[in-house]
Amino acid sequence: MVRRKVLQIQAKQINIFGIVQGVGFRPFVFNIAQKYNLKGIVYNNSSGVYIEVEGEKGSIENFIKEVKENPPSLAVIDEIEIKELEVKNYKNFKIVESKEDEGFVPVSPDMGVCEDCLRELKESNDRRYRYPFINCTNCGPRFSIIEDIPYDRAKTSMKVFPMCEKCEREYNDPHDRRFHAQPVACFDCGPSLQFVGEICEEDEIKCVAKALKEGKIVAIKGIGGFHLAVNALDDKAVSTLRNRKKRYGKPFAVMMKDIEQVEKYCILSEEEKKLLLSQRRPIVLLKKKGGKLAKGVADGLDTLGVMLPYAPVHYLLMEEIDFPIVMTSGNVSEEPICKDNEEALEKLKDIADAFLLNNRDIVNRIDDSVTSFNSGAERIIRRARGYTPQPILVKKDTRVSVLAVGGFYKNTFCLTKGPYAFISHHIGDLDNEKACEYYKEQIERYKRLFRVNPEVIAHDMHNSYFSTQYALSFDLPKIKVQHHHAHIASSMAEYNLDEKVIGIAYDGTGYGTDGNIWGAEFLICDLKDFVRVGHLEYKPLPGSELAIRKIYRTALGFIFDNINFYKDFVEKFNSKELEIISKQIERKINTPYVSSMGRFFDAAVSLLGVREEVLFEGQGAMELESLIVESDEYYDFEVYQKDGYVIDPEIILRQLYEDYKKGVEKGIIAGKFHNTIVEFTYYLALKLRKEFGINKVVLSGGSFQNRYLLRRLMQKLAASGFEVYSNSKVPCNDGGISLGQAIIANKKLEG
Ligand SMILES: [Zn+2]
Ligand SMILES: [Zn+2]
Ligand SMILES: [Zn+2]
C-alpha cells in the first residue's frame, strides 16, 4: 500500500511564455500550488515564468489545467512547455527571486482599472478611497511608465515615489492583490493631482468638473498622454475646441460614464459592449441613435467613437458630471500627443482653459486605440494604448531579426524576434518634423526595450517616404516590399497562412511596381512573392495630392474620356480651372495614373454632390457609407483583359450619375455603388479561383474599414464556399503594413 503511494509522486518542469510578468502570475501559481498541495518553486526568468512542481499525478494535471484555463486577467500565455523532472523532495512551495539575464519578455500594455480597485475607489472606508492613482497587479499603467526591462519599480517612472510602510507590506505579500504591483501607491506615498486654471477652492476633480460645466476646455493628463476635454453636448464649446485646435472635419471621440449612457446615444451589440468594457479600454466605433450630441462632434457620419473611463481620474471625473465629454488627443495639428506637464502647459496654452496635471511621468506616450466589431471579429483601426506593446505571435521562429519601417500614413513600425512581431503603437502620419523625430526615437526605444538588434531592414517601394529614406540610411541589407503585398501579408500573418492566396487590397495610395499609384489590386500571392492579376483601370489624377483634397479633380480624371456625358457636372466648374485640369490630363502634367479604390470612392462622392473637397483622406467615403440605404441592387460593370483583369470604373460612375440626375435618393445610389464593388470583386474572385485553384481569399487595405463593404463582401464570398480572411488584430489600413513588410522580408530571407 505504502509503495503505491510513493510511486505516484511526480515532478514536472513548466515553462510559460508570453505576457506573464508584472501581471500577478507568480502569486497566482503559488495559490494553485497550495490548493492542490503541490511542492516546488516558481520564478521569473528571461523567457517568462519557470515552475517546478512535485506531487500526485492527478493534482499536477489539475494544476496545469488551471494555469492554462484561468490565468490572471492581464496575462497572455503564448506557449507552455512541460518536461519530466527528477523528484527533488521540496518541502513546500515557494516564490523565488527572479533570475535576471540578458533575455527579454513581452511587457504588458496599460490596462483600465479593475473591478476590485474600482470598488476600493468608491469605498469611503478604504485607505485608497478616491485615490486617483489606484492600481494593482490586475490593472493600471504598464508600458506607459516603463523605461527598461525587467519590469521593476526602479525601471519605471514610479521610482521617485518610495513606498510607505503599508504599501510596501502589500507589495511584499504574495497573498495580496498588490504583490509586486510596480505602480502601487497611496495618498501617503504616491503621485498626486494638480489643477491649473481659474482659482477654485474645491478638490482638483471638482474644479475640472466645474470648468467643463462652464463650457471650458480642459487638458487632462491621462495614461499615455494629455486629452483635451470638453462637454460633448455643448455646441459652442465643441466648436471652440475645433477652432483653437484647428482640427476640422475629423470626428471627435467621446468618453461616456457607463454603458447606460452609451445606450442613450448608440446602438450597441453584445460584442461591442464587450469591447467597450474590456480592460484594454479602446475607443469603439458604434452606430449612432437618438440622443443628440453637440454639432461638430461627428457630423455627417452615422458612427461615433466612444470609450468608457479607464484611468481612476476619469472615473472620479465622470461621477461629478452628467454629460459625455469629447476626449481628443492633446496635441497641436498632427504632432505627437503631449505627455509632460511642461510640454502641455506650453503647447496647449492657446487651446486649453485649464489643466489637470499630475506628477507621475509618462515615459512612453501612447494614443487611445480605436477599434470596431464587424463580420464576426474585432477589427482594430488604430492599435495603441491597451494593445501595444503586446506582440503578434507569428509562430514560426524567424531566423533573423527584421526592422520593418512601415509606410507614410498612420505609420507604425515592426521588429521581429523569434516567434514575436513587435508592431509599434500608432505613430501617425510622417508628414511633419516632430512626428518623424518621434518615429526615430520610438524605433530606438523598442529596440532597447525588447532587446532586438535588427539585421535586415524592410521598407516600402515609395522612395520619397520618410520611412524609406530612414531605412536607406542604415548600413544593413534591405528588402523592398510592395505596399499592397504588405497589406495582404499583414492579414496572412495574423492567421498564420503560409501558402498561395487570392489577395484583394483596396486602399487609397500605394506605389506599384510599374511606377503608377495602385489601390484596387487583385494579387495571387504568398508570403514571398505576388503576381498582379487584376486591378481597377488606370485613371489620371490631375494635380496629384491636390486632387486627393479637391475631389472634383479626381472625378474629372475618372470621367475625362467620356466627359460630354457629364455635362451638368462639368458646367459647375469655373471654366478657367476646367481648362487647366484638361491640359494637365492631356499633357500628363503632375498627373499620375491611379488604380485606386479610395479615388474611385472620391469620384463617386463628388459626382453625387455629397462634397467637392475633403478635409482628410477617406472623409468622402465615410460619408457615402453613412448614407447607405441597404438593398441588393447594383450597377452593371465591365471587366476586360489587359495584363490581367481590368475593371472599368467609368461605366459604373455613368450609371450612378444617371440615377442622380433622375433624382434617385442618394442613399439608394450609395447602396448600389457599394453593392457594385461587392459584385465585381466577387465576380473576379470566382474567376481567379477557377483559374488558379485557390480557395482562400484575403482582404486588406484601408477601404475595408468600410463596414458595409467588408460585411457584404465577406458574406457573399463565404456563401460561395471561399475561406475569407481579413485583418482583426492589426489595422487593415496603413497602420498594419509594417507587419506585412516584416513577414515578407523574413520569408524572402528563408531563400
Ligand atoms: Zn486593480
Ligand atoms: Zn503608500
Ligand atoms: Zn495602403
PDB file of N, CA and C in Angstrom, residues 180-254:
ATOM      1  N   HIS A 180       4.012  42.711  -5.735  1.00  0.00           N
ATOM      2  CA  HIS A 180       4.852  43.101  -6.869  1.00  0.00           C
ATOM      3  C   HIS A 180       4.120  43.913  -7.944  1.00  0.00           C
ATOM      4  N   ALA A 181       3.107  44.656  -7.527  1.00  0.00           N
ATOM      5  CA  ALA A 181       2.462  45.596  -8.459  1.00  0.00           C
ATOM      6  C   ALA A 181       3.367  46.825  -8.476  1.00  0.00           C
ATOM      7  N   GLN A 182       4.119  47.003  -9.529  1.00  0.00           N
ATOM      8  CA  GLN A 182       5.162  48.043  -9.542  1.00  0.00           C
ATOM      9  C   GLN A 182       4.625  49.462  -9.331  1.00  0.00           C
ATOM     10  N   PRO A 183       3.459  49.810  -9.890  1.00  0.00           N
ATOM     11  CA  PRO A 183       2.994  51.194  -9.681  1.00  0.00           C
ATOM     12  C   PRO A 183       2.202  51.381  -8.382  1.00  0.00           C
ATOM     13  N   VAL A 184       2.250  50.428  -7.453  1.00  0.00           N
ATOM     14  CA  VAL A 184       1.439  50.520  -6.234  1.00  0.00           C
ATOM     15  C   VAL A 184       1.739  51.837  -5.506  1.00  0.00           C
ATOM     16  N   ALA A 185       0.692  52.465  -4.975  1.00  0.00           N
ATOM     17  CA  ALA A 185       0.852  53.770  -4.338  1.00  0.00           C
ATOM     18  C   ALA A 185      -0.408  54.103  -3.556  1.00  0.00           C
ATOM     19  N   CYS A 186      -0.305  55.138  -2.726  1.00  0.00           N
ATOM     20  CA  CYS A 186      -1.483  55.612  -1.996  1.00  0.00           C
ATOM     21  C   CYS A 186      -1.321  57.117  -1.745  1.00  0.00           C
ATOM     22  N   PHE A 187      -2.288  57.718  -1.066  1.00  0.00           N
ATOM     23  CA  PHE A 187      -2.221  59.152  -0.765  1.00  0.00           C
ATOM     24  C   PHE A 187      -0.921  59.530  -0.040  1.00  0.00           C
ATOM     25  N   ASP A 188      -0.439  58.614   0.814  1.00  0.00           N
ATOM     26  CA  ASP A 188       0.731  58.937   1.635  1.00  0.00           C
ATOM     27  C   ASP A 188       2.040  58.937   0.857  1.00  0.00           C
ATOM     28  N   CYS A 189       2.120  58.078  -0.158  1.00  0.00           N
ATOM     29  CA  CYS A 189       3.430  57.929  -0.793  1.00  0.00           C
ATOM     30  C   CYS A 189       3.433  58.163  -2.300  1.00  0.00           C
ATOM     31  N   GLY A 190       2.267  58.177  -2.920  1.00  0.00           N
ATOM     32  CA  GLY A 190       2.243  58.156  -4.391  1.00  0.00           C
ATOM     33  C   GLY A 190       2.057  59.500  -5.044  1.00  0.00           C
ATOM     34  N   PRO A 191       1.884  59.491  -6.359  1.00  0.00           N
ATOM     35  CA  PRO A 191       1.681  60.722  -7.126  1.00  0.00           C
ATOM     36  C   PRO A 191       0.373  61.416  -6.756  1.00  0.00           C
ATOM     37  N   SER A 192       0.288  62.689  -7.116  1.00  0.00           N
ATOM     38  CA  SER A 192      -0.914  63.459  -6.794  1.00  0.00           C
ATOM     39  C   SER A 192      -1.296  64.373  -7.950  1.00  0.00           C
ATOM     40  N   LEU A 193      -2.509  64.885  -7.886  1.00  0.00           N
ATOM     41  CA  LEU A 193      -3.035  65.750  -8.945  1.00  0.00           C
ATOM     42  C   LEU A 193      -2.711  67.212  -8.679  1.00  0.00           C
ATOM     43  N   GLN A 194      -2.765  67.977  -9.751  1.00  0.00           N
ATOM     44  CA  GLN A 194      -2.584  69.419  -9.619  1.00  0.00           C
ATOM     45  C   GLN A 194      -3.489  70.098 -10.635  1.00  0.00           C
ATOM     46  N   PHE A 195      -4.313  71.037 -10.151  1.00  0.00           N
ATOM     47  CA  PHE A 195      -5.201  71.757 -11.062  1.00  0.00           C
ATOM     48  C   PHE A 195      -4.595  73.116 -11.387  1.00  0.00           C
ATOM     49  N   VAL A 196      -4.551  73.447 -12.675  1.00  0.00           N
ATOM     50  CA  VAL A 196      -4.057  74.756 -13.085  1.00  0.00           C
ATOM     51  C   VAL A 196      -5.167  75.432 -13.882  1.00  0.00           C
ATOM     52  N   GLY A 197      -5.656  76.542 -13.335  1.00  0.00           N
ATOM     53  CA  GLY A 197      -6.746  77.238 -14.006  1.00  0.00           C
ATOM     54  C   GLY A 197      -7.228  78.357 -13.122  1.00  0.00           C
ATOM     55  N   GLU A 198      -8.446  78.827 -13.411  1.00  0.00           N
ATOM     56  CA  GLU A 198      -9.031  79.877 -12.588  1.00  0.00           C
ATOM     57  C   GLU A 198      -9.077  79.416 -11.133  1.00  0.00           C
ATOM     58  N   ILE A 199      -8.909  80.336 -10.208  1.00  0.00           N
ATOM     59  CA  ILE A 199      -8.896  79.967  -8.786  1.00  0.00           C
ATOM     60  C   ILE A 199     -10.146  79.163  -8.434  1.00  0.00           C
ATOM     61  N   CYS A 200      -9.920  78.045  -7.764  1.00  0.00           N
ATOM     62  CA  CYS A 200     -11.003  77.134  -7.449  1.00  0.00           C
ATOM     63  C   CYS A 200     -10.720  76.529  -6.087  1.00  0.00           C
ATOM     64  N   GLU A 201     -11.700  76.635  -5.192  1.00  0.00           N
ATOM     65  CA  GLU A 201     -11.466  76.246  -3.796  1.00  0.00           C
ATOM     66  C   GLU A 201     -11.641  74.754  -3.549  1.00  0.00           C
ATOM     67  N   GLU A 202     -12.237  74.050  -4.510  1.00  0.00           N
ATOM     68  CA  GLU A 202     -12.562  72.650  -4.245  1.00  0.00           C
ATOM     69  C   GLU A 202     -11.407  71.724  -4.626  1.00  0.00           C
ATOM     70  N   ASP A 203     -11.656  70.400  -4.546  1.00  0.00           N
ATOM     71  CA  ASP A 203     -10.574  69.486  -4.927  1.00  0.00           C
ATOM     72  C   ASP A 203     -10.392  69.495  -6.447  1.00  0.00           C
ATOM     73  N   GLU A 204      -9.281  68.975  -6.889  1.00  0.00           N
ATOM     74  CA  GLU A 204      -8.891  69.098  -8.308  1.00  0.00           C
ATOM     75  C   GLU A 204      -9.970  68.564  -9.247  1.00  0.00           C
ATOM     76  N   ILE A 205     -10.519  67.405  -8.912  1.00  0.00           N
ATOM     77  CA  ILE A 205     -11.527  66.784  -9.777  1.00  0.00           C
ATOM     78  C   ILE A 205     -12.760  67.688  -9.890  1.00  0.00           C
ATOM     79  N   LYS A 206     -13.188  68.213  -8.759  1.00  0.00           N
ATOM     80  CA  LYS A 206     -14.380  69.077  -8.772  1.00  0.00           C
ATOM     81  C   LYS A 206     -14.100  70.370  -9.556  1.00  0.00           C
ATOM     82  N   CYS A 207     -12.872  70.835  -9.508  1.00  0.00           N
ATOM     83  CA  CYS A 207     -12.510  72.035 -10.278  1.00  0.00           C
ATOM     84  C   CYS A 207     -12.589  71.760 -11.780  1.00  0.00           C
ATOM     85  N   VAL A 208     -12.147  70.566 -12.180  1.00  0.00           N
ATOM     86  CA  VAL A 208     -12.234  70.198 -13.602  1.00  0.00           C
ATOM     87  C   VAL A 208     -13.699  70.105 -14.008  1.00  0.00           C
ATOM     88  N   ALA A 209     -14.488  69.449 -13.178  1.00  0.00           N
ATOM     89  CA  ALA A 209     -15.919  69.284 -13.480  1.00  0.00           C
ATOM     90  C   ALA A 209     -16.586  70.652 -13.635  1.00  0.00           C
ATOM     91  N   LYS A 210     -16.223  71.563 -12.751  1.00  0.00           N
ATOM     92  CA  LYS A 210     -16.812  72.908 -12.784  1.00  0.00           C
ATOM     93  C   LYS A 210     -16.461  73.600 -14.107  1.00  0.00           C
ATOM     94  N   ALA A 211     -15.193  73.508 -14.483  1.00  0.00           N
ATOM     95  CA  ALA A 211     -14.754  74.130 -15.741  1.00  0.00           C
ATOM     96  C   ALA A 211     -15.494  73.530 -16.937  1.00  0.00           C
ATOM     97  N   LEU A 212     -15.646  72.207 -16.940  1.00  0.00           N
ATOM     98  CA  LEU A 212     -16.340  71.559 -18.060  1.00  0.00           C
ATOM     99  C   LEU A 212     -17.802  72.003 -18.115  1.00  0.00           C
ATOM    100  N   LYS A 213     -18.416  72.114 -16.960  1.00  0.00           N
ATOM    101  CA  LYS A 213     -19.822  72.546 -16.913  1.00  0.00           C
ATOM    102  C   LYS A 213     -19.968  73.962 -17.459  1.00  0.00           C
ATOM    103  N   GLU A 214     -18.931  74.762 -17.291  1.00  0.00           N
ATOM    104  CA  GLU A 214     -18.965  76.144 -17.788  1.00  0.00           C
ATOM    105  C   GLU A 214     -18.599  76.236 -19.270  1.00  0.00           C
ATOM    106  N   GLY A 215     -18.407  75.080 -19.910  1.00  0.00           N
ATOM    107  CA  GLY A 215     -18.101  75.075 -21.335  1.00  0.00           C
ATOM    108  C   GLY A 215     -16.637  75.303 -21.645  1.00  0.00           C
ATOM    109  N   LYS A 216     -15.786  75.122 -20.638  1.00  0.00           N
ATOM    110  CA  LYS A 216     -14.357  75.349 -20.864  1.00  0.00           C
ATOM    111  C   LYS A 216     -13.660  74.098 -21.386  1.00  0.00           C
ATOM    112  N   ILE A 217     -12.485  74.325 -21.951  1.00  0.00           N
ATOM    113  CA  ILE A 217     -11.679  73.220 -22.469  1.00  0.00           C
ATOM    114  C   ILE A 217     -10.611  72.895 -21.430  1.00  0.00           C
ATOM    115  N   VAL A 218     -10.554  71.627 -21.025  1.00  0.00           N
ATOM    116  CA  VAL A 218      -9.581  71.234 -20.012  1.00  0.00           C
ATOM    117  C   VAL A 218      -8.622  70.185 -20.580  1.00  0.00           C
ATOM    118  N   ALA A 219      -7.331  70.435 -20.400  1.00  0.00           N
ATOM    119  CA  ALA A 219      -6.325  69.437 -20.794  1.00  0.00           C
ATOM    120  C   ALA A 219      -6.114  68.518 -19.598  1.00  0.00           C
ATOM    121  N   ILE A 220      -6.358  67.220 -19.817  1.00  0.00           N
ATOM    122  CA  ILE A 220      -6.295  66.262 -18.709  1.00  0.00           C
ATOM    123  C   ILE A 220      -5.188  65.246 -18.970  1.00  0.00           C
ATOM    124  N   LYS A 221      -4.266  65.143 -18.022  1.00  0.00           N
ATOM    125  CA  LYS A 221      -3.195  64.157 -18.172  1.00  0.00           C
ATOM    126  C   LYS A 221      -3.755  62.781 -17.826  1.00  0.00           C
ATOM    127  N   GLY A 222      -3.618  61.854 -18.751  1.00  0.00           N
ATOM    128  CA  GLY A 222      -4.161  60.519 -18.531  1.00  0.00           C
ATOM    129  C   GLY A 222      -3.049  59.485 -18.422  1.00  0.00           C
ATOM    130  N   ILE A 223      -3.220  58.361 -19.086  1.00  0.00           N
ATOM    131  CA  ILE A 223      -2.253  57.269 -19.003  1.00  0.00           C
ATOM    132  C   ILE A 223      -1.126  57.442 -20.023  1.00  0.00           C
ATOM    133  N   GLY A 224      -1.506  57.664 -21.285  1.00  0.00           N
ATOM    134  CA  GLY A 224      -0.493  57.734 -22.336  1.00  0.00           C
ATOM    135  C   GLY A 224      -0.190  59.145 -22.801  1.00  0.00           C
ATOM    136  N   GLY A 225      -0.886  60.120 -22.240  1.00  0.00           N
ATOM    137  CA  GLY A 225      -0.673  61.496 -22.665  1.00  0.00           C
ATOM    138  C   GLY A 225      -1.840  62.363 -22.241  1.00  0.00           C
ATOM    139  N   PHE A 226      -1.890  63.564 -22.794  1.00  0.00           N
ATOM    140  CA  PHE A 226      -2.955  64.509 -22.449  1.00  0.00           C
ATOM    141  C   PHE A 226      -4.140  64.381 -23.403  1.00  0.00           C
ATOM    142  N   HIS A 227      -5.324  64.567 -22.848  1.00  0.00           N
ATOM    143  CA  HIS A 227      -6.527  64.716 -23.659  1.00  0.00           C
ATOM    144  C   HIS A 227      -6.987  66.166 -23.557  1.00  0.00           C
ATOM    145  N   LEU A 228      -7.679  66.624 -24.567  1.00  0.00           N
ATOM    146  CA  LEU A 228      -8.406  67.881 -24.452  1.00  0.00           C
ATOM    147  C   LEU A 228      -9.863  67.500 -24.286  1.00  0.00           C
ATOM    148  N   ALA A 229     -10.451  67.926 -23.172  1.00  0.00           N
ATOM    149  CA  ALA A 229     -11.814  67.522 -22.857  1.00  0.00           C
ATOM    150  C   ALA A 229     -12.748  68.715 -22.895  1.00  0.00           C
ATOM    151  N   VAL A 230     -13.977  68.424 -23.341  1.00  0.00           N
ATOM    152  CA  VAL A 230     -14.990  69.469 -23.402  1.00  0.00           C
ATOM    153  C   VAL A 230     -16.364  68.806 -23.350  1.00  0.00           C
ATOM    154  N   ASN A 231     -17.359  69.524 -22.838  1.00  0.00           N
ATOM    155  CA  ASN A 231     -18.723  68.994 -22.773  1.00  0.00           C
ATOM    156  C   ASN A 231     -19.213  68.625 -24.180  1.00  0.00           C
ATOM    157  N   ALA A 232     -19.549  67.354 -24.390  1.00  0.00           N
ATOM    158  CA  ALA A 232     -19.925  66.883 -25.731  1.00  0.00           C
ATOM    159  C   ALA A 232     -21.342  67.268 -26.112  1.00  0.00           C
ATOM    160  N   LEU A 233     -22.066  67.945 -25.190  1.00  0.00           N
ATOM    161  CA  LEU A 233     -23.424  68.383 -25.523  1.00  0.00           C
ATOM    162  C   LEU A 233     -23.464  69.878 -25.820  1.00  0.00           C
ATOM    163  N   ASP A 234     -22.332  70.527 -25.670  1.00  0.00           N
ATOM    164  CA  ASP A 234     -22.266  71.978 -25.767  1.00  0.00           C
ATOM    165  C   ASP A 234     -21.715  72.409 -27.138  1.00  0.00           C
ATOM    166  N   ASP A 235     -22.629  72.830 -28.032  1.00  0.00           N
ATOM    167  CA  ASP A 235     -22.243  73.218 -29.402  1.00  0.00           C
ATOM    168  C   ASP A 235     -21.084  74.207 -29.422  1.00  0.00           C
ATOM    169  N   LYS A 236     -21.238  75.230 -28.572  1.00  0.00           N
ATOM    170  CA  LYS A 236     -20.265  76.312 -28.605  1.00  0.00           C
ATOM    171  C   LYS A 236     -18.886  75.820 -28.144  1.00  0.00           C
ATOM    172  N   ALA A 237     -18.895  75.041 -27.079  1.00  0.00           N
ATOM    173  CA  ALA A 237     -17.631  74.540 -26.537  1.00  0.00           C
ATOM    174  C   ALA A 237     -16.922  73.645 -27.550  1.00  0.00           C
ATOM    175  N   VAL A 238     -17.701  72.804 -28.234  1.00  0.00           N
ATOM    176  CA  VAL A 238     -17.100  71.898 -29.216  1.00  0.00           C
ATOM    177  C   VAL A 238     -16.532  72.693 -30.388  1.00  0.00           C
ATOM    178  N   SER A 239     -17.270  73.701 -30.832  1.00  0.00           N
ATOM    179  CA  SER A 239     -16.754  74.458 -31.974  1.00  0.00           C
ATOM    180  C   SER A 239     -15.535  75.297 -31.568  1.00  0.00           C
ATOM    181  N   THR A 240     -15.521  75.776 -30.318  1.00  0.00           N
ATOM    182  CA  THR A 240     -14.331  76.494 -29.841  1.00  0.00           C
ATOM    183  C   THR A 240     -13.118  75.564 -29.860  1.00  0.00           C
ATOM    184  N   LEU A 241     -13.323  74.333 -29.420  1.00  0.00           N
ATOM    185  CA  LEU A 241     -12.229  73.361 -29.416  1.00  0.00           C
ATOM    186  C   LEU A 241     -11.710  73.125 -30.837  1.00  0.00           C
ATOM    187  N   ARG A 242     -12.656  72.967 -31.785  1.00  0.00           N
ATOM    188  CA  ARG A 242     -12.246  72.755 -33.183  1.00  0.00           C
ATOM    189  C   ARG A 242     -11.441  73.947 -33.690  1.00  0.00           C
ATOM    190  N   ASN A 243     -11.931  75.138 -33.415  1.00  0.00           N
ATOM    191  CA  ASN A 243     -11.243  76.327 -33.912  1.00  0.00           C
ATOM    192  C   ASN A 243      -9.864  76.495 -33.291  1.00  0.00           C
ATOM    193  N   ARG A 244      -9.791  76.294 -31.983  1.00  0.00           N
ATOM    194  CA  ARG A 244      -8.498  76.501 -31.329  1.00  0.00           C
ATOM    195  C   ARG A 244      -7.499  75.416 -31.710  1.00  0.00           C
ATOM    196  N   LYS A 245      -8.004  74.207 -31.885  1.00  0.00           N
ATOM    197  CA  LYS A 245      -7.098  73.109 -32.220  1.00  0.00           C
ATOM    198  C   LYS A 245      -6.827  73.063 -33.727  1.00  0.00           C
ATOM    199  N   LYS A 246      -7.595  73.856 -34.461  1.00  0.00           N
ATOM    200  CA  LYS A 246      -7.540  73.861 -35.932  1.00  0.00           C
ATOM    201  C   LYS A 246      -7.732  72.448 -36.480  1.00  0.00           C
ATOM    202  N   ARG A 247      -8.654  71.761 -35.866  1.00  0.00           N
ATOM    203  CA  ARG A 247      -8.959  70.412 -36.326  1.00  0.00           C
ATOM    204  C   ARG A 247     -10.363  70.455 -36.905  1.00  0.00           C
ATOM    205  N   TYR A 248     -10.441  70.359 -38.221  1.00  0.00           N
ATOM    206  CA  TYR A 248     -11.733  70.426 -38.885  1.00  0.00           C
ATOM    207  C   TYR A 248     -12.013  69.104 -39.580  1.00  0.00           C
ATOM    208  N   GLY A 249     -13.263  68.710 -39.550  1.00  0.00           N
ATOM    209  CA  GLY A 249     -13.658  67.518 -40.301  1.00  0.00           C
ATOM    210  C   GLY A 249     -13.565  66.238 -39.513  1.00  0.00           C
ATOM    211  N   LYS A 250     -12.362  65.873 -39.103  1.00  0.00           N
ATOM    212  CA  LYS A 250     -12.199  64.584 -38.417  1.00  0.00           C
ATOM    213  C   LYS A 250     -13.078  64.494 -37.174  1.00  0.00           C
ATOM    214  N   PRO A 251     -13.798  63.376 -37.041  1.00  0.00           N
ATOM    215  CA  PRO A 251     -14.692  63.247 -35.891  1.00  0.00           C
ATOM    216  C   PRO A 251     -13.929  63.192 -34.565  1.00  0.00           C
ATOM    217  N   PHE A 252     -14.581  63.638 -33.500  1.00  0.00           N
ATOM    218  CA  PHE A 252     -14.022  63.542 -32.153  1.00  0.00           C
ATOM    219  C   PHE A 252     -14.519  62.267 -31.476  1.00  0.00           C
ATOM    220  N   ALA A 253     -13.686  61.698 -30.617  1.00  0.00           N
ATOM    221  CA  ALA A 253     -14.136  60.577 -29.786  1.00  0.00           C
ATOM    222  C   ALA A 253     -14.733  61.138 -28.504  1.00  0.00           C
ATOM    223  N   VAL A 254     -15.611  60.360 -27.919  1.00  0.00           N
ATOM    224  CA  VAL A 254     -16.344  60.807 -26.740  1.00  0.00           C
ATOM    225  C   VAL A 254     -16.168  59.804 -25.606  1.00  0.00           C
TER     226      VAL A 254
END
